[in-house]
PDB file of C-alpha atoms in Angstrom:
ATOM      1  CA  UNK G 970      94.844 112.104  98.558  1.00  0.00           C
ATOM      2  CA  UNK G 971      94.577 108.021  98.245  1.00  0.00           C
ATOM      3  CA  UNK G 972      95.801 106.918  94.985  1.00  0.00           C
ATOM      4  CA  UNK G 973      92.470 106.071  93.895  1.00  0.00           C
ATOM      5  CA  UNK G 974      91.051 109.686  93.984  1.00  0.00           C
ATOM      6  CA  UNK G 975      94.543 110.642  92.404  1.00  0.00           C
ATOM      7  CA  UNK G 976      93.628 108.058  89.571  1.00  0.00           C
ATOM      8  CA  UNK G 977      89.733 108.950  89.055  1.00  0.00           C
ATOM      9  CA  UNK G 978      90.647 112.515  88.722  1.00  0.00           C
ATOM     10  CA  UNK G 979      92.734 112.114  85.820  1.00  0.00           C
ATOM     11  CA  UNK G 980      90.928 109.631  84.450  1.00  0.00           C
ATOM     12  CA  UNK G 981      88.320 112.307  84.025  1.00  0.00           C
ATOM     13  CA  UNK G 982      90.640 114.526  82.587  1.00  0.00           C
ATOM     14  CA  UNK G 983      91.658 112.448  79.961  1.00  0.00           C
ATOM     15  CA  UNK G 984      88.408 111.425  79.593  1.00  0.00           C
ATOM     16  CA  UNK G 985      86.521 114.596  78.486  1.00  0.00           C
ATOM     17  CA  UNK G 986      89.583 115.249  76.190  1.00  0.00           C
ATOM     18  CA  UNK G 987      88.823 112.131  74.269  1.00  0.00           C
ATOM     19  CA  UNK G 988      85.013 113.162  74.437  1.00  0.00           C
ATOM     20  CA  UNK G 989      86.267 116.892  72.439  1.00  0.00           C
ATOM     21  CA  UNK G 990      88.593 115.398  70.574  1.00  0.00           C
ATOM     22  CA  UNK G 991      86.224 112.534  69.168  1.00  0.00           C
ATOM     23  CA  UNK G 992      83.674 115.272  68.748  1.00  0.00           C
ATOM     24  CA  UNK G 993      85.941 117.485  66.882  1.00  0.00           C
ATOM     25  CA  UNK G 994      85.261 116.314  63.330  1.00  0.00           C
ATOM     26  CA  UNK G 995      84.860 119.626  61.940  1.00  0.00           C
ATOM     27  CA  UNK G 996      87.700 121.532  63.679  1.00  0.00           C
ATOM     28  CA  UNK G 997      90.640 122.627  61.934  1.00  0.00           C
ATOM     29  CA  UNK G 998      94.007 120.688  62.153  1.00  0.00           C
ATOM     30  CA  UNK G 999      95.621 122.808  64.886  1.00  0.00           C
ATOM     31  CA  UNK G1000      92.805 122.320  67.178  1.00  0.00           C
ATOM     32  CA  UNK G1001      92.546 118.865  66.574  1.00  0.00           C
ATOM     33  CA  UNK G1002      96.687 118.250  66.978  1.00  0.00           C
ATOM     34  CA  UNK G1003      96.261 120.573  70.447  1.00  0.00           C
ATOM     35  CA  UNK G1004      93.671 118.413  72.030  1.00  0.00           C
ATOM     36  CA  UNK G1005      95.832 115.153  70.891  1.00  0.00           C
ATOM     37  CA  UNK G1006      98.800 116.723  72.563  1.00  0.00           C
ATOM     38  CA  UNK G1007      96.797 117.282  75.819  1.00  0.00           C
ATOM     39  CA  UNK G1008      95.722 114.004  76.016  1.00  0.00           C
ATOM     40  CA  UNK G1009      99.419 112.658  75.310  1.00  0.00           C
ATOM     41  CA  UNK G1010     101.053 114.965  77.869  1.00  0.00           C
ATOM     42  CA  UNK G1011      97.912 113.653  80.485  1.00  0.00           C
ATOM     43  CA  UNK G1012      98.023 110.191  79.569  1.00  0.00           C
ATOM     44  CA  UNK G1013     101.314 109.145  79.300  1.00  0.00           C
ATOM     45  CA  UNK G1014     102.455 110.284  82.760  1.00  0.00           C
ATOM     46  CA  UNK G1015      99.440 109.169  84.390  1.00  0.00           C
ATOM     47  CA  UNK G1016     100.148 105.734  82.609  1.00  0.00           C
ATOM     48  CA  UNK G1017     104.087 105.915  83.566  1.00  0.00           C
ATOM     49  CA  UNK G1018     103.011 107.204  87.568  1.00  0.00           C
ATOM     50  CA  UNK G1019     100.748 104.758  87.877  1.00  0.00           C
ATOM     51  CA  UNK G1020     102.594 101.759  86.847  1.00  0.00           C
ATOM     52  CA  UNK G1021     105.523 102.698  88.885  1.00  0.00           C
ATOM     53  CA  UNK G1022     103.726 103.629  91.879  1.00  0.00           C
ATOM     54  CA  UNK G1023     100.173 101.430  92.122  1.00  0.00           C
ATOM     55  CA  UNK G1024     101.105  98.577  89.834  1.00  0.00           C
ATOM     56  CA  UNK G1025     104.366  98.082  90.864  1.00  0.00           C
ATOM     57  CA  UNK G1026     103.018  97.876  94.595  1.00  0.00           C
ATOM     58  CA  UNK G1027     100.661  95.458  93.759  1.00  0.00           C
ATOM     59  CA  UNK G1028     102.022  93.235  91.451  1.00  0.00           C
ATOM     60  CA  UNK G1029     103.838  90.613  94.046  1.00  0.00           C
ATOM     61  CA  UNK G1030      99.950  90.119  95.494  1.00  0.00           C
ATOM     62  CA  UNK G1031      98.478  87.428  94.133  1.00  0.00           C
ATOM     63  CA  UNK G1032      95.198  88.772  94.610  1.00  0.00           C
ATOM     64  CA  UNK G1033      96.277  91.265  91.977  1.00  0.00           C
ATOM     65  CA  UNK G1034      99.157  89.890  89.974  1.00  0.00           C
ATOM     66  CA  UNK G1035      97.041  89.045  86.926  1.00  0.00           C
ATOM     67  CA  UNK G1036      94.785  92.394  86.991  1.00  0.00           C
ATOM     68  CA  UNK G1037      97.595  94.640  87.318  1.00  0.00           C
ATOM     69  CA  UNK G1038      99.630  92.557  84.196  1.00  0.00           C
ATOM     70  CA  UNK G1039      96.353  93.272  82.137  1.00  0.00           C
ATOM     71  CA  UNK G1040      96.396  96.906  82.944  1.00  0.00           C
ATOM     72  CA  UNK G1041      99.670  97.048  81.708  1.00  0.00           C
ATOM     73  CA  UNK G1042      98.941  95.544  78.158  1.00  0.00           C
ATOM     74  CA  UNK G1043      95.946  97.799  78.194  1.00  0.00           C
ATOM     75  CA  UNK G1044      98.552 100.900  78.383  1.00  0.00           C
ATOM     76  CA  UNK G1045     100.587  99.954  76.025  1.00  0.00           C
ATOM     77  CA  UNK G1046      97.512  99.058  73.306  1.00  0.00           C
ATOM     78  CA  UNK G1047      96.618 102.773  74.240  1.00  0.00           C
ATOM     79  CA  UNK G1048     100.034 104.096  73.659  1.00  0.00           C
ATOM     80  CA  UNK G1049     100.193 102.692  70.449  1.00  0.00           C
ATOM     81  CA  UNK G1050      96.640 104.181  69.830  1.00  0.00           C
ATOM     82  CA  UNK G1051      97.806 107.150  70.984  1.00  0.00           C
ATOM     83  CA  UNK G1052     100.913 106.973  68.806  1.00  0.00           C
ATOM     84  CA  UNK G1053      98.981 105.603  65.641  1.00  0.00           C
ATOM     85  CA  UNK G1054      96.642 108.523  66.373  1.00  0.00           C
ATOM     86  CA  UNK G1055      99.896 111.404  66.601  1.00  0.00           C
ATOM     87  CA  UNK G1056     100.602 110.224  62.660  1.00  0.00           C
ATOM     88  CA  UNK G1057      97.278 109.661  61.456  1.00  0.00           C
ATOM     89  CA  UNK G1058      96.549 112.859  62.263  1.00  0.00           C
ATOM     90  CA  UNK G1059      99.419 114.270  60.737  1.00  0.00           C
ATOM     91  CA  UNK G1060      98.659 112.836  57.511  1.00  0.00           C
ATOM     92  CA  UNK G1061      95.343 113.548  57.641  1.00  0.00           C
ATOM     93  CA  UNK G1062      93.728 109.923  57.257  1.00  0.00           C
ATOM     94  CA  UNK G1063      91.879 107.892  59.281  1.00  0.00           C
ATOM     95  CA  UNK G1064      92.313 110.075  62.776  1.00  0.00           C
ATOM     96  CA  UNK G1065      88.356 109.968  63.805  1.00  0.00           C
ATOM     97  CA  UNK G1066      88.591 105.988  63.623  1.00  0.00           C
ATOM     98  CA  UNK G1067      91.573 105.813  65.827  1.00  0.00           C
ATOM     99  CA  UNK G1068      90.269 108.727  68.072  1.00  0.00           C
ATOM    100  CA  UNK G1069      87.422 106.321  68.901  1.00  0.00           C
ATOM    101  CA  UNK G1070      89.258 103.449  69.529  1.00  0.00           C
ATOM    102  CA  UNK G1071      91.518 105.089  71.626  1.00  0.00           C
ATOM    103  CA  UNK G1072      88.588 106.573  73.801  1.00  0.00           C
ATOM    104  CA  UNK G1073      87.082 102.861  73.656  1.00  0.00           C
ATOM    105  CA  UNK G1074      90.358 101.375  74.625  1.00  0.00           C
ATOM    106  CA  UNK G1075      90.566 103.495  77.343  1.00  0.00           C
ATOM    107  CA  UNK G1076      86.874 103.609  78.877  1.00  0.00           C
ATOM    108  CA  UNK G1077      87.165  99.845  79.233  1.00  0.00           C
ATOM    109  CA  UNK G1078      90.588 100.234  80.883  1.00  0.00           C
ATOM    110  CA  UNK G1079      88.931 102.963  82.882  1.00  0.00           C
ATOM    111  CA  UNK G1080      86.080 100.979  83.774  1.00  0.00           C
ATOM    112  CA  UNK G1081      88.167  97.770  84.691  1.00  0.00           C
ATOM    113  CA  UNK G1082      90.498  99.957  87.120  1.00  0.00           C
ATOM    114  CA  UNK G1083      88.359 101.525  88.798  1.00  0.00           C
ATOM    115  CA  UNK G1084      86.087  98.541  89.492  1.00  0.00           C
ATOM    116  CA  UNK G1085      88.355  95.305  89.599  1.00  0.00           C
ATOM    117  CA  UNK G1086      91.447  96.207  90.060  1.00  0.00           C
ATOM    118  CA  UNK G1087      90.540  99.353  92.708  1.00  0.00           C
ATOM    119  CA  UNK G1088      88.318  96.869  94.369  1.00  0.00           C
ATOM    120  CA  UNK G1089      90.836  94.207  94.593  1.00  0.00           C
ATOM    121  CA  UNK G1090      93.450  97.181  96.042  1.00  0.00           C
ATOM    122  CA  UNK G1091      91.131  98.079  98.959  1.00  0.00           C
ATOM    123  CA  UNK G1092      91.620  94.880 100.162  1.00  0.00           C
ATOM    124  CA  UNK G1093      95.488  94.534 100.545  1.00  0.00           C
ATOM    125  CA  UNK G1094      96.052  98.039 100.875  1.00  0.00           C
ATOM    126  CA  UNK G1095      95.411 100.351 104.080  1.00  0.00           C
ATOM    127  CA  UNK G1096      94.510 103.681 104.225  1.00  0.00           C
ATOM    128  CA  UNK G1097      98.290 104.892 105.066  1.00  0.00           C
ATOM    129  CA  UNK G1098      99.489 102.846 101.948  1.00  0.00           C
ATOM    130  CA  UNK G1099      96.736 104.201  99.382  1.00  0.00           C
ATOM    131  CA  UNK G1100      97.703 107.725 100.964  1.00  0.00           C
ATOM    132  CA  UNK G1101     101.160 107.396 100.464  1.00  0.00           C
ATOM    133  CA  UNK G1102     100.728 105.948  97.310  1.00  0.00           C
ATOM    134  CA  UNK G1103      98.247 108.533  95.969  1.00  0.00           C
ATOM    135  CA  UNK G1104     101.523 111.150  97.042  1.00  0.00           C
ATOM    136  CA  UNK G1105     103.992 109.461  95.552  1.00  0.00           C
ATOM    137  CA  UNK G1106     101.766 109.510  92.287  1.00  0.00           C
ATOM    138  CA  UNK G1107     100.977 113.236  91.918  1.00  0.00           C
ATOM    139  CA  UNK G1108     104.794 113.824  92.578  1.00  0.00           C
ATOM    140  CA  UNK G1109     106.044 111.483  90.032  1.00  0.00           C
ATOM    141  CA  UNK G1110     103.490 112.864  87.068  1.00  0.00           C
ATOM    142  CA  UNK G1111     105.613 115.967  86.527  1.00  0.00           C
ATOM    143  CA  UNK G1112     108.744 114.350  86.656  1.00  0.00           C
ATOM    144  CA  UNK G1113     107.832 111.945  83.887  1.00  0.00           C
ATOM    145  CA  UNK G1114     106.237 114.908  81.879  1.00  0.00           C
ATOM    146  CA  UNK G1115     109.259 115.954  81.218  1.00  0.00           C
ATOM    147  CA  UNK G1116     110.635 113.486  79.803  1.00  0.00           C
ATOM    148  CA  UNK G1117     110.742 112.256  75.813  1.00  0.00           C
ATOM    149  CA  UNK G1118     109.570 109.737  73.889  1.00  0.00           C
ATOM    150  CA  UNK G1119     112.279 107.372  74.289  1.00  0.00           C
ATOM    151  CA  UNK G1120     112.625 107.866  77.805  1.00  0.00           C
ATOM    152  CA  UNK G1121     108.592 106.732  78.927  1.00  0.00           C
ATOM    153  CA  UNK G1122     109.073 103.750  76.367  1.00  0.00           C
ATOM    154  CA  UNK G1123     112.130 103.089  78.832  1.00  0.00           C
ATOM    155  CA  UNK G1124     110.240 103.537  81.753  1.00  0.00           C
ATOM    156  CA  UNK G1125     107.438 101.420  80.563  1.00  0.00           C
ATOM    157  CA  UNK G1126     109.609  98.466  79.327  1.00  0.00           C
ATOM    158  CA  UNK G1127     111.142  99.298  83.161  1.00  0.00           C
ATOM    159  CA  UNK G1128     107.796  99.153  84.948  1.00  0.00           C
ATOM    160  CA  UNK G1129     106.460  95.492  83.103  1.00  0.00           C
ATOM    161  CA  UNK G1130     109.879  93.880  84.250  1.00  0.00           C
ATOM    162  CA  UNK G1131     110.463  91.812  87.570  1.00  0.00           C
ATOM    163  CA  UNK G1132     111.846  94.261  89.616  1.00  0.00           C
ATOM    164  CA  UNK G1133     114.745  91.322  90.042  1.00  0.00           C
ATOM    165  CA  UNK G1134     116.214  92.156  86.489  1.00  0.00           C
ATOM    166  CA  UNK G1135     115.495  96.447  87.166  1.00  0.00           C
ATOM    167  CA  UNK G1136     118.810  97.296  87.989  1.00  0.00           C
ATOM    168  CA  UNK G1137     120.669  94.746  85.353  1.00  0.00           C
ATOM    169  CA  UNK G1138     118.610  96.708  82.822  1.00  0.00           C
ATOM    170  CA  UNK G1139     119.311 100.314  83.991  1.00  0.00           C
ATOM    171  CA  UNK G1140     123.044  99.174  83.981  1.00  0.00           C
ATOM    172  CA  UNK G1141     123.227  97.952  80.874  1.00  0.00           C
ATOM    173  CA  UNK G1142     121.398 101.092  79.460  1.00  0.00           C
ATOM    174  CA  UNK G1143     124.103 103.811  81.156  1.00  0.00           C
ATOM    175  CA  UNK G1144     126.694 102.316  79.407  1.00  0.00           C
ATOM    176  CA  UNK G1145     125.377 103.090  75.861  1.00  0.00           C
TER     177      UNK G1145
END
């Protein structure tokens, strides 16, 4: 599968989980913490995956270089929607707001990747490399799935570094 079909398909997902969860005003806490739970264990390997895999390929190009940094500060605004949204949720207050600017946050991200930055992708990738890509992305999801909290804030601090400093940083981390 290229990485772009990989990509739309679970941007889709996570999509029409926003859509119940923003339309879920009148459903009962448990319902409401099980679709927020879906969308965290979609989102945040998708978002992990996808920098390690597409960004990460793309972000020497400069054709790309500045798309690809935006769609990393666009993942970690969502992450700290998604985050905001855990607790709010928890405590009962102000959930529906953040639930909608999480889904907004994340149809313009959508929207943006799969126009500018997809577009921009087709033309310094070939076929082979999307493929391979679009592999190495659907392998990668599960992996990262199972991992905590602190370990996909690692990886994400790890995928928005120069790949120069990578290793220095994944030293420095095994010895605490």
């Amino acid at each position: 599968m290229l990485i772009y079909d990989a990509l739309k398909k679970d941007h889709e997902t996570v999509k029409a989980l926003l859509e119940r969860l923003v339309g879920s005003a009148d459903a009962d806490k448990e319902t409401r913490n099980a679709l927020i739970n879906q969308i965290r264990d979609e989102l945040i390997p998708h978002s992990r995956a996808e920098e390690a895999v597409f960004y990460n390929s793309l972000r020497e190009i400069d054709e790309v270089k500045d798309l690809v940094a935006h769609g990393y500060q666009e993942h970690m605004m969502a992450e700290g929607l998604l985050r905001t949204l855990q607790v709010a949720d928890k405590v009962d207050i102000g959930w529906q707001q953040t639930a909608r600017k999480l889904q907004d946050a994340l149809l313009h991200h959508i929207e943006e990747e799969e126009g500018t930055i997809f577009s921009a992708a087709r033309q310094v990738l070939a076929i082979e490399e999307a493929e391979a890509l679009g592999e190495a992305f659907e392998q990668m999801k599960p992996e990262v799935r199972e991992e905590g909290f602190v370990q996909t804030t690692i990886d994400m601090i790890t995928n928005m570094m120069p790949q120069r400093f990578v290793g220095g940083f994944k030293n420095l981390l095994s010895r605490s």
